[in-house]
Tab-separated table of C-alpha atoms in Angstrom:
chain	number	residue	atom	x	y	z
A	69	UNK	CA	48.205	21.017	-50.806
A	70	UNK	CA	51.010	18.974	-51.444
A	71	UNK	CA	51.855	15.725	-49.908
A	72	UNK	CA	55.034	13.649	-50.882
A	73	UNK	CA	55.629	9.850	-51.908
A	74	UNK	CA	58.240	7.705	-51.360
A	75	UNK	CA	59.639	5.738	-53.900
A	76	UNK	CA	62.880	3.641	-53.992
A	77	UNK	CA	64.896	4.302	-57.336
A	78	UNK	CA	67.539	2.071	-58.350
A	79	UNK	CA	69.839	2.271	-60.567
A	80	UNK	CA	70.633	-1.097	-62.598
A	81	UNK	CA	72.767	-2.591	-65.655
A	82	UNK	CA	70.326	-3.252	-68.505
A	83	UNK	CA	71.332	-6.159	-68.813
A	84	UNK	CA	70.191	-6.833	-65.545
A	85	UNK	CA	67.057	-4.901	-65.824
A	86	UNK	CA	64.414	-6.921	-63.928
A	87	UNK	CA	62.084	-7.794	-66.212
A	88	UNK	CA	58.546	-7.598	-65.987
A	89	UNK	CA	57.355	-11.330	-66.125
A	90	UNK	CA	59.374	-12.678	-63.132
A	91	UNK	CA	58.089	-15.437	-61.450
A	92	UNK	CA	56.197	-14.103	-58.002
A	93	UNK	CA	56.064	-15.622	-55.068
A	94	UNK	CA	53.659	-13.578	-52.632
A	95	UNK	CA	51.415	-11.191	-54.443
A	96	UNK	CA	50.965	-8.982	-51.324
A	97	UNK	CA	50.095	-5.320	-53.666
A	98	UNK	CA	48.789	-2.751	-50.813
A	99	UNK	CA	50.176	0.093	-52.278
A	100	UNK	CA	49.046	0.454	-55.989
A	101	UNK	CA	52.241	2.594	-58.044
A	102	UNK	CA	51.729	3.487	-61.684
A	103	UNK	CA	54.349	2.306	-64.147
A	104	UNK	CA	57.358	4.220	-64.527
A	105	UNK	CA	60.972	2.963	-66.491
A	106	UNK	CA	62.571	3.814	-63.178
A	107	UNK	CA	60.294	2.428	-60.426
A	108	UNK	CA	60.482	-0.854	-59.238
A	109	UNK	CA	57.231	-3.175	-59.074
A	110	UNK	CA	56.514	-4.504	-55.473
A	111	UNK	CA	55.080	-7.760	-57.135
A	112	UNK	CA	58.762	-8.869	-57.545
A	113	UNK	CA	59.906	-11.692	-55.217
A	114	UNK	CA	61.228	-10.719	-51.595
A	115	UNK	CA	64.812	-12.772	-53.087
A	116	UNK	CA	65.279	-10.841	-56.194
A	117	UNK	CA	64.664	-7.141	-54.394
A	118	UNK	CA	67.378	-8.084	-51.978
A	119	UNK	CA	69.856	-9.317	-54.628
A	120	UNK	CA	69.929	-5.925	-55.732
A	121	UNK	CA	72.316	-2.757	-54.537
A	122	UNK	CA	70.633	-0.522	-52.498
A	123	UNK	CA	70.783	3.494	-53.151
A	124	UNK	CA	69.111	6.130	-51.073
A	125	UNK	CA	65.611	6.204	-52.278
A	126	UNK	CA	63.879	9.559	-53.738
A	127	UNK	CA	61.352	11.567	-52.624
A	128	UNK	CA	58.780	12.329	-55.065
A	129	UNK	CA	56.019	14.883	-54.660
A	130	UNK	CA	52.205	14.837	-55.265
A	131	UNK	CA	49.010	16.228	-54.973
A	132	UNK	CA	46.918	14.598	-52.386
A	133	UNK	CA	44.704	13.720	-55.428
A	134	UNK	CA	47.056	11.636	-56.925
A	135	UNK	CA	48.002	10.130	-53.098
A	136	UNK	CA	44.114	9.194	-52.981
A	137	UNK	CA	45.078	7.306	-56.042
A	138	UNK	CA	47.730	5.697	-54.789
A	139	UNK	CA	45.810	4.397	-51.319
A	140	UNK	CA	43.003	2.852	-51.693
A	141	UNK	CA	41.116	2.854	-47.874
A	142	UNK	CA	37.791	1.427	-46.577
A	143	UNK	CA	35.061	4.410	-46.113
A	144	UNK	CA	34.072	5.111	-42.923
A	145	UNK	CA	30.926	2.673	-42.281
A	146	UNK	CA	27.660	4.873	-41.766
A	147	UNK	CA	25.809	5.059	-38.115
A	148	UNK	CA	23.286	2.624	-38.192
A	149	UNK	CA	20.445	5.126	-36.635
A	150	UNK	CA	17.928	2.125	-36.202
A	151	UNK	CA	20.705	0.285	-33.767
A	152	UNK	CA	20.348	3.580	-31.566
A	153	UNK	CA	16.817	3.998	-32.221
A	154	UNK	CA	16.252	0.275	-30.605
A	155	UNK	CA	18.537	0.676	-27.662
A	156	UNK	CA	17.080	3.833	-26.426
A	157	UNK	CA	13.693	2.434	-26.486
A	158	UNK	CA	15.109	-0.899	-25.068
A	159	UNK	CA	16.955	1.142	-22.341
A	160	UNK	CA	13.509	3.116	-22.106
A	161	UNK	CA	11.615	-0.094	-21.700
A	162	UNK	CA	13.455	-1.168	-19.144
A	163	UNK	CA	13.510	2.091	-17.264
A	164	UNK	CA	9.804	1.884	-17.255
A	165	UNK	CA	9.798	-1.413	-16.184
A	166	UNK	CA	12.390	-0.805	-13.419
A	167	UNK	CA	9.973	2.086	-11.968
A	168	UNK	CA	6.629	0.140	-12.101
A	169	UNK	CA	8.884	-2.988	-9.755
A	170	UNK	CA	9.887	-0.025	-7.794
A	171	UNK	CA	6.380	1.973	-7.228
A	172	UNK	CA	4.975	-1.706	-6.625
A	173	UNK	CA	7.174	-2.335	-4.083
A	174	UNK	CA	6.594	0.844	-2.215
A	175	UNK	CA	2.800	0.366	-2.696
A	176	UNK	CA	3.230	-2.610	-0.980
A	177	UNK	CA	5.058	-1.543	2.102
A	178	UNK	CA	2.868	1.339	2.460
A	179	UNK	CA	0.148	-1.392	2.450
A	180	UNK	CA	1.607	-3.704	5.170
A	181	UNK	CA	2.989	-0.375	7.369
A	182	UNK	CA	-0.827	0.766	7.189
A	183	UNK	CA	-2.033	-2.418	8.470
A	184	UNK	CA	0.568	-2.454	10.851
A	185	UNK	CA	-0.665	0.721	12.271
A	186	UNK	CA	-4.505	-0.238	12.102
A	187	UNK	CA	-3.759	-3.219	14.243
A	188	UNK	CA	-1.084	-1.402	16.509
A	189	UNK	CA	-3.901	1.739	17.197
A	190	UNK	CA	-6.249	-0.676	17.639
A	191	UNK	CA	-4.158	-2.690	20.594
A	192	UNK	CA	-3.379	0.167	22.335
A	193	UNK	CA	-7.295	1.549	22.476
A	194	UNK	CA	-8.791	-1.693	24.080
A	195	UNK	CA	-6.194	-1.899	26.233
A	196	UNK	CA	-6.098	1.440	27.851
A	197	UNK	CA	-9.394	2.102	27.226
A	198	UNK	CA	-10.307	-0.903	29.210
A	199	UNK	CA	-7.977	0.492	31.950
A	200	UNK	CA	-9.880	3.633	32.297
A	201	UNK	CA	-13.457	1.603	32.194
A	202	UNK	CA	-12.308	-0.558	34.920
A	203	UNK	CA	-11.663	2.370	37.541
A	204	UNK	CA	-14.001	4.880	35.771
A	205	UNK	CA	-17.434	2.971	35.091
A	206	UNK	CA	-19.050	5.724	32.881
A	207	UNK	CA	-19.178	4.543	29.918
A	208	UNK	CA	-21.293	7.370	27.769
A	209	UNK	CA	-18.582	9.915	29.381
A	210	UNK	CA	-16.186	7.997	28.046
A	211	UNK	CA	-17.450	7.832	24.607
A	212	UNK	CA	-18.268	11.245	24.382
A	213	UNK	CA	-14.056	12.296	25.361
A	214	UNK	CA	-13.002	9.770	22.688
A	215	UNK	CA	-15.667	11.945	20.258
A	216	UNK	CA	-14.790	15.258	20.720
A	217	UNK	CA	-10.894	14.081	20.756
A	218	UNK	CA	-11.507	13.260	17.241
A	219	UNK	CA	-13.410	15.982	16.214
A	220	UNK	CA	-10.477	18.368	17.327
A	221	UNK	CA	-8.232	16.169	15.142
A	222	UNK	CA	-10.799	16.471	12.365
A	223	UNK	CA	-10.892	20.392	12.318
A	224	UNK	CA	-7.221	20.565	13.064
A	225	UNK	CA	-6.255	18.324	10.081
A	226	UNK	CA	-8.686	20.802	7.970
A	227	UNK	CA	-6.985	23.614	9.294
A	228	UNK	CA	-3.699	22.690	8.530
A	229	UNK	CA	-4.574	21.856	5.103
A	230	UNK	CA	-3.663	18.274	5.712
A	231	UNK	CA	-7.143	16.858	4.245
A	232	UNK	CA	-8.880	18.933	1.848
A	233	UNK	CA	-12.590	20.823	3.649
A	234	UNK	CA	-15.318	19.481	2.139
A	235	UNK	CA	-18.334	21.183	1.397
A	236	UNK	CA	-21.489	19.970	2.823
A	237	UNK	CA	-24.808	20.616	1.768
A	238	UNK	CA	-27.930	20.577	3.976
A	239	UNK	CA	-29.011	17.282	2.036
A	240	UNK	CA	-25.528	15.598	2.045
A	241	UNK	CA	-25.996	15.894	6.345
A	242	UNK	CA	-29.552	14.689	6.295
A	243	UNK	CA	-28.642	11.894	4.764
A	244	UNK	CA	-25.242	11.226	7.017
A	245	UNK	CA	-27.504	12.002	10.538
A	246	UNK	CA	-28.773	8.536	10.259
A	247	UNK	CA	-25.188	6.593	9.735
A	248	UNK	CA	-23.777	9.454	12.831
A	249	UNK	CA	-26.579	8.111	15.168
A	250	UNK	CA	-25.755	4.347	14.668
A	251	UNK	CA	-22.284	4.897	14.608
A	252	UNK	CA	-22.376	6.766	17.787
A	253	UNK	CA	-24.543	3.691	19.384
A	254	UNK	CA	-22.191	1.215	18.170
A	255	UNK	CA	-18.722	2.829	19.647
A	256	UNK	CA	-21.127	3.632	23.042
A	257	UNK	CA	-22.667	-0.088	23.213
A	258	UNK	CA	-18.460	-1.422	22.326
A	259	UNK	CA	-17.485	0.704	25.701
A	260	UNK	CA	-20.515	-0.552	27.615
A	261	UNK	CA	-19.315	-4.408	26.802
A	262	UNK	CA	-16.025	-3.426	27.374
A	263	UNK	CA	-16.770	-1.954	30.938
A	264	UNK	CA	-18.323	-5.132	31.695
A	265	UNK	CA	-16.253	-8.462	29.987
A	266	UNK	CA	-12.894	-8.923	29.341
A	267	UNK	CA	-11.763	-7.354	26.275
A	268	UNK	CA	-11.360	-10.691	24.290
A	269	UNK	CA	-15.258	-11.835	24.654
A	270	UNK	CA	-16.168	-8.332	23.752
A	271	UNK	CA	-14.175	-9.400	20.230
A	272	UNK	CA	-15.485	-12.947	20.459
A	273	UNK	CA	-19.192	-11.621	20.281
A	274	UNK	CA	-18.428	-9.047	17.837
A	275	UNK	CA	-16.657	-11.705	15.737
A	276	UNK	CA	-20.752	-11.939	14.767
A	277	UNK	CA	-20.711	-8.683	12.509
A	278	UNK	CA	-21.063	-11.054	9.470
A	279	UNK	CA	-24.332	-12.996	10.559
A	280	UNK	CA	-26.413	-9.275	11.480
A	281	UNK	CA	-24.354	-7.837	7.899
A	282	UNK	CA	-26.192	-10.562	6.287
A	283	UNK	CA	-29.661	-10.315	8.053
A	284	UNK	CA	-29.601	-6.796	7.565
A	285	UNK	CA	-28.641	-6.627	4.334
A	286	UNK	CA	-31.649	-9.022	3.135
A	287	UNK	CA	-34.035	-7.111	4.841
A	288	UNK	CA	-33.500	-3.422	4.111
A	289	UNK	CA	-31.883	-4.001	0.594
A	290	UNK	CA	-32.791	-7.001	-0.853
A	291	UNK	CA	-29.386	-9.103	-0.830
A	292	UNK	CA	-30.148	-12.781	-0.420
A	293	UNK	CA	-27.220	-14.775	1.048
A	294	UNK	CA	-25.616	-17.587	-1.218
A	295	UNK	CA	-26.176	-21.089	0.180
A	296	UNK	CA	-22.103	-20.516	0.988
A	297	UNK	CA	-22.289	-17.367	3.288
A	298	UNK	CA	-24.964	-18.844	4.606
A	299	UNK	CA	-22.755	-22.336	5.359
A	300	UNK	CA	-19.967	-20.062	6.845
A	301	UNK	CA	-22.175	-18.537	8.843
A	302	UNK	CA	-22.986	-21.674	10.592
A	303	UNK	CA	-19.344	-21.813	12.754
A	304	UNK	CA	-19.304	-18.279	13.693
A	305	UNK	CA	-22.711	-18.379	15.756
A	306	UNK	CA	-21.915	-21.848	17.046
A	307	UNK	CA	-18.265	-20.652	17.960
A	308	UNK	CA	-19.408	-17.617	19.710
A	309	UNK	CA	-22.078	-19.783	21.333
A	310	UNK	CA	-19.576	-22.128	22.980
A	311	UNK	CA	-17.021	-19.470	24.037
A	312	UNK	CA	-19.851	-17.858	25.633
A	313	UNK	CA	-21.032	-20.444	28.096
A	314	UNK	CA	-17.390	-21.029	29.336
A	315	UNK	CA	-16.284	-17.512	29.713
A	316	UNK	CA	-15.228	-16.476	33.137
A	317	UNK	CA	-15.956	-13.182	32.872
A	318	UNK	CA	-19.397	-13.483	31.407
A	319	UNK	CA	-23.082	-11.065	32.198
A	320	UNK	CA	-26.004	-10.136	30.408
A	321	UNK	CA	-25.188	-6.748	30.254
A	322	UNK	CA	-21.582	-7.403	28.515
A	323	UNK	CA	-23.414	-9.886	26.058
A	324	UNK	CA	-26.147	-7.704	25.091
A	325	UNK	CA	-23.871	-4.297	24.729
A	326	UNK	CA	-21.685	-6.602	22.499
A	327	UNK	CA	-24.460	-7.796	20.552
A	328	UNK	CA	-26.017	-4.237	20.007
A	329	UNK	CA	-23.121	-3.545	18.901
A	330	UNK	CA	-22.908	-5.692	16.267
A	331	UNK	CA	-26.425	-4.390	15.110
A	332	UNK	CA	-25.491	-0.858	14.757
A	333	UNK	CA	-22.480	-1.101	13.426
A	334	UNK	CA	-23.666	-3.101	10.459
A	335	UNK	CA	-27.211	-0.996	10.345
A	336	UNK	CA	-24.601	1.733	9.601
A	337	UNK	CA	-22.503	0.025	6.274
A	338	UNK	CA	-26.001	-0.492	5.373
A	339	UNK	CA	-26.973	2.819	5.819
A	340	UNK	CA	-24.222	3.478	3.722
A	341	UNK	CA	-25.336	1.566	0.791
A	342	UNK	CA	-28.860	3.083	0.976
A	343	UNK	CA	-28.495	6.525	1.679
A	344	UNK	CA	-25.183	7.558	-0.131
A	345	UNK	CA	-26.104	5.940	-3.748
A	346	UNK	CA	-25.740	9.382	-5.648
A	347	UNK	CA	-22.040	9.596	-7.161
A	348	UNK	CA	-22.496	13.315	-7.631
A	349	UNK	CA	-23.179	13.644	-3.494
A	350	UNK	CA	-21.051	10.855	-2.557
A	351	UNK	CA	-17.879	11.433	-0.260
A	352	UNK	CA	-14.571	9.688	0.191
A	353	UNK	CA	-14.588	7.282	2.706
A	354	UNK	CA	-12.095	9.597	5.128
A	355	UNK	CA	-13.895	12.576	5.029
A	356	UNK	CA	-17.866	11.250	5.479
A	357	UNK	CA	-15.909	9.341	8.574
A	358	UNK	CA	-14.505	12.862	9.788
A	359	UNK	CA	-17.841	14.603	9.499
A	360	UNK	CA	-19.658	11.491	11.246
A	361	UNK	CA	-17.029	11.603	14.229
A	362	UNK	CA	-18.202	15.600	14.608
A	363	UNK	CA	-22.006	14.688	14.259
A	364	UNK	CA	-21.376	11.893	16.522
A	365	UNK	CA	-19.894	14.661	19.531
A	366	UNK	CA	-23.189	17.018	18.926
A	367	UNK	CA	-25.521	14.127	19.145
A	368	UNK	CA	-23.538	12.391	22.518
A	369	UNK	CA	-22.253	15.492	24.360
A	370	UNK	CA	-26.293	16.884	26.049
A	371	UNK	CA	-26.557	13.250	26.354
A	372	UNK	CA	-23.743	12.680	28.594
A	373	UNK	CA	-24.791	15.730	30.582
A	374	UNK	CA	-28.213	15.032	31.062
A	375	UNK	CA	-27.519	11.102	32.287
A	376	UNK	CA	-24.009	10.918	33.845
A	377	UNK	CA	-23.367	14.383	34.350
A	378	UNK	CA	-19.778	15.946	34.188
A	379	UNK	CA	-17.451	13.451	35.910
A	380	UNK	CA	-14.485	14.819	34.191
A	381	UNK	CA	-13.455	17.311	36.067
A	382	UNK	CA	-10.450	17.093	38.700
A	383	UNK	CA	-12.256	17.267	41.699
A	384	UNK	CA	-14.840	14.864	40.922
A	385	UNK	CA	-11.844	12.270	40.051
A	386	UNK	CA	-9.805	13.496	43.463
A	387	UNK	CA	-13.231	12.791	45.438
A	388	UNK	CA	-13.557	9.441	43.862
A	389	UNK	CA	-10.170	8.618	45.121
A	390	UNK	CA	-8.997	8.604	41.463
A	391	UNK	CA	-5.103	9.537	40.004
A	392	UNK	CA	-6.263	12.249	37.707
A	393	UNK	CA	-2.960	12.844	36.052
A	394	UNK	CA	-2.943	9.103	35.423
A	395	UNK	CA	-6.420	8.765	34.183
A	396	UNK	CA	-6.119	11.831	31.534
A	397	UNK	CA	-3.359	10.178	30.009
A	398	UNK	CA	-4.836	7.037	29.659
A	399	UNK	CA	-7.990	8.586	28.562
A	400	UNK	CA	-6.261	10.887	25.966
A	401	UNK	CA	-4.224	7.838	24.296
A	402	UNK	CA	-7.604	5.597	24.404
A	403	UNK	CA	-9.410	8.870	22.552
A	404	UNK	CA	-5.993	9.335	20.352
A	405	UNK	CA	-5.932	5.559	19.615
A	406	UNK	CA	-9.575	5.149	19.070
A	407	UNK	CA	-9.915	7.653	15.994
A	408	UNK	CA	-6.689	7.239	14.908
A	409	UNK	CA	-7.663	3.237	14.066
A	410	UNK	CA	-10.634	4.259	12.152
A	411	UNK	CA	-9.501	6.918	10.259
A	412	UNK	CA	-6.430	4.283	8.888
A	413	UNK	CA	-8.926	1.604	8.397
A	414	UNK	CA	-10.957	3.984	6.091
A	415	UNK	CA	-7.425	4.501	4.174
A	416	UNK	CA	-7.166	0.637	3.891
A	417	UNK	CA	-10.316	0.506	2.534
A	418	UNK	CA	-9.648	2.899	-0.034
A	419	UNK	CA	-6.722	0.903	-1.389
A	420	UNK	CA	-8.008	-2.858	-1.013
A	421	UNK	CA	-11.070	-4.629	-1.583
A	422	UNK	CA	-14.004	-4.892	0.659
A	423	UNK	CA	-13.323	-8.746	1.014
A	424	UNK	CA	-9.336	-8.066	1.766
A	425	UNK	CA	-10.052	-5.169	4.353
A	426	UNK	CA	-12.906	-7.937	5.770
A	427	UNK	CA	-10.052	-10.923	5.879
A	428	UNK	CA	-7.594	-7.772	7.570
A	429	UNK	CA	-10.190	-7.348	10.006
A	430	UNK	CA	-10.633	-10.531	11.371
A	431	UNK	CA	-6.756	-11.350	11.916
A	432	UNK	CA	-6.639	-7.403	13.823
A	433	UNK	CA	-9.608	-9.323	15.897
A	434	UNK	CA	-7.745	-11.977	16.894
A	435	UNK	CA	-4.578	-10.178	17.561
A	436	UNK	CA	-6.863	-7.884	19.668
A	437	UNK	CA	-8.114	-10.987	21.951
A	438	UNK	CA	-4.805	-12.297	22.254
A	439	UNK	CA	-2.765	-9.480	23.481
A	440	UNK	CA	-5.298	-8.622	25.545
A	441	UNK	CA	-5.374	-11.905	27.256
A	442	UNK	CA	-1.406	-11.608	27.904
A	443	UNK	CA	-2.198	-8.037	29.212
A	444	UNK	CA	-4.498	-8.597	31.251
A	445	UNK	CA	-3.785	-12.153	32.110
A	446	UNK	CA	-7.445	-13.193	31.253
A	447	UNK	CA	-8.539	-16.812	32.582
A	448	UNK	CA	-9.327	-18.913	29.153
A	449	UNK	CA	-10.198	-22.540	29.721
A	450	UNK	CA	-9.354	-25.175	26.685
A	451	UNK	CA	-13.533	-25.022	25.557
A	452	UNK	CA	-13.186	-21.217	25.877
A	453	UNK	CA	-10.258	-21.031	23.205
A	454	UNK	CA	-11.925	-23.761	21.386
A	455	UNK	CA	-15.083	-21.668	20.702
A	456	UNK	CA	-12.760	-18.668	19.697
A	457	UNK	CA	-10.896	-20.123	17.351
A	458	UNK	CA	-14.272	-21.517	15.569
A	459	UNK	CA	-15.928	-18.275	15.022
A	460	UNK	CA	-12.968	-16.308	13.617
A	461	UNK	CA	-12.247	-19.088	11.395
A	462	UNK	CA	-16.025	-18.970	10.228
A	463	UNK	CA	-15.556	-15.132	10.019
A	464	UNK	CA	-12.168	-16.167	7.765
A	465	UNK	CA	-14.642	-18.433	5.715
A	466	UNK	CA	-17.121	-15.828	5.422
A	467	UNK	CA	-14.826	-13.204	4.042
A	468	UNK	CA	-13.362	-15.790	1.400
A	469	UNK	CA	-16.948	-17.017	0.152
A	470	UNK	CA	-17.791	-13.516	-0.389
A	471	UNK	CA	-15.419	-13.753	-3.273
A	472	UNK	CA	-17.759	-16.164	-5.175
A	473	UNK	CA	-20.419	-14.725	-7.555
A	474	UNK	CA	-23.746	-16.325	-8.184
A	475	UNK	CA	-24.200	-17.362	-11.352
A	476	UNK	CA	-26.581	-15.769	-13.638
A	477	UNK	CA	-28.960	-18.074	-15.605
């Protein structure tokens, strides 16, 4: 390949030939040129080059070899492979660190929309299901709808596929009969209290899960109470004792259901603890709650026909003077409501503590009691709202003390 150089020739006197020791004033030499009689050196000063006569300059030809020789250039500085190497993994970094913020954030919200929901469902079932026990006093009828409701949600949500089947063994449901029989007494005895007291003294009285948890617990496995549970124990009976004596709507009958209530529901996490201690037989928390629910219908549905008898049929309601179109609904929403609460709390309790779903438990209480008494504009003196307010903040202080661990010697 041949490339071409320029070169200016000139031709001059000799005795004017510019000799080779002239005085420079800029040495500014980018373009090296090897010594020839007839080429002019670019180290000369700017004054004497333009002193000279100018001819048209030649054009001399060379192999690109020789034009490398001429130019000398820079060579191309090498990629620096670490510099990529450390912002990939600094871009990765921060991509990881982008999607934890992001999956923490949606953990979160999923969080707060379940709890949303638990206390929403739960609203919506004492309020309407206090609005069928008020014209329809049957309260093991009632149960027993709310039951079989959720059992036909249970096999549905097994038939779709939605919740994986489990499969039970005949030891797996003797050991669950005894948590189906006190859960079915506690939702039966909550309906009972219901049907008699307002909604928010049912909750009041029930705020009192904590002091039969703790009784309960020592006696059937052992668990003796820190000096602070027991402390925090002390303003949730003496709340619940002073709310009581100034409620308007207050009987025996209300009181006791309330308080049976209590019992059974905490002989059941008990139960829990006791029977269900083999990891190999153990269930998830949803699905031992969808086969109790079924168990629950067996054991309550010869019951129901055997003391109250069928009282849901249309003609019974049109004979009692009833609105059955109005009364299904309710009922249906109350059953809806009522499973759909438990089955979300279960889901809470799979994603937070025990002591955070116990603290999420007692504010749903208290939201409970107070839109119930703006529902059903229930009379609540100053003492009244004074006792209240002292047993679900000794239900708050229980569920914070749990946190604290006695210390081993």
């Amino acid at each position: 390949m041949q490339s071409c150089a320029f070169s200016p020739s000139i031709s001059v006197p000799k005795s004017r030939r510019i000799s080779s020791h002239t005085t420079t004033h800029h040495t500014f030499d980018p373009i090296s040129v090897s010594p020839s009689p007839r080429s002019l050196s670019f180290t000369s000063s700017y004054a004497s080059l333009t002193s000279l006569p100018r001819r048209i300059p030649s054009i001399r030809c060379s192999s690109s070899s020789r034009l490398n020789a001429w130019i000398s250039t820079p060579p191309p500085l090498p990629e620096r492979e670490h510099d990529t190497l450390q912002v990939t993994a600094a871009s990765a970094s921060e991509s990881v660190g982008e999607t934890e913020k992001s999956d923490s954030i949606a953990s979160t919200l999923q969080l707060g929309a379940l709890f949303g929901m638990w206390y929403l469902f739960n609203i919506y079932f004492n309020i309407y299901n206090k609005q069928v026990l008020k014209v329809f006093p049957f309260p093991i009828t009632v149960t027993t709808v709310q039951f079989a409701v959720g059992s036909v949600l249970v096999i549905l949500m097994w038939t779709l596929n939605l919740y994986k089947r489990p499969k039970i063994s005949g030891a797996q449901l003797v050991a669950i009969l005894p948590l189906a029989i006190v859960h079915t007494l506690g939702n039966l005895f909550t309906n009972m209290s219901l049907g008699k007291v307002a909604v928010s003294f049912t909750h009041t009285i029930k705020a009192m899960e904590p002091f039969f948890s703790v009784i309960l617990s020592a006696m059937f496995l052992g668990e003796m109470p820190s000096p602070w549970i027991v402390a925090s124990l002390l303003p949730i009976v003496g709340g619940v004792a002073l709310a009581s004596m100034t409620e308007a709507s207050f009987n025996w009958a209300g009181f006791w259901s309330a308080m049976a209530s209590n019992v059974t529901n905490q002989s059941r996490n008990v139960l829990s603890k006791k029977f269900m201690v083999k990891k190999e037989e153990s269930l998830d928390n949803i699905t031992l709650f969808s086969i109790i629910t079924i168990m629950s219908f067996i054991l309550l549905a010869p019951v129901t026909f055997f003391t109250e008898g069928v009282k849901v049929t249309p003609a019974y309601m049109q004979s009692a003077g009833l609105n059955v179109k109005q009364l299904y609904i309710r009922s249906f929403i109350a059953a809806l409501c009522f499973h759909a609460y438990q089955q979300v709390s279960y889901m809470i309790l799979q994603r937070v503590s025990p002591v955070t779903h116990s603290v999420g438990n007692c504010v749903k209480r208290v939201v409970v009691i107070v839109s119930s008494v703006f529902v059903f504009r229930t009379p609540v003196s100053p003492i009244n709202s004074l006792g209240t307010g002292i047993a679900l903040a000794g239900v708050f202080l229980y569920s914070r003390v749990k946190r604290i661990k006695p210390k081993t010697a």
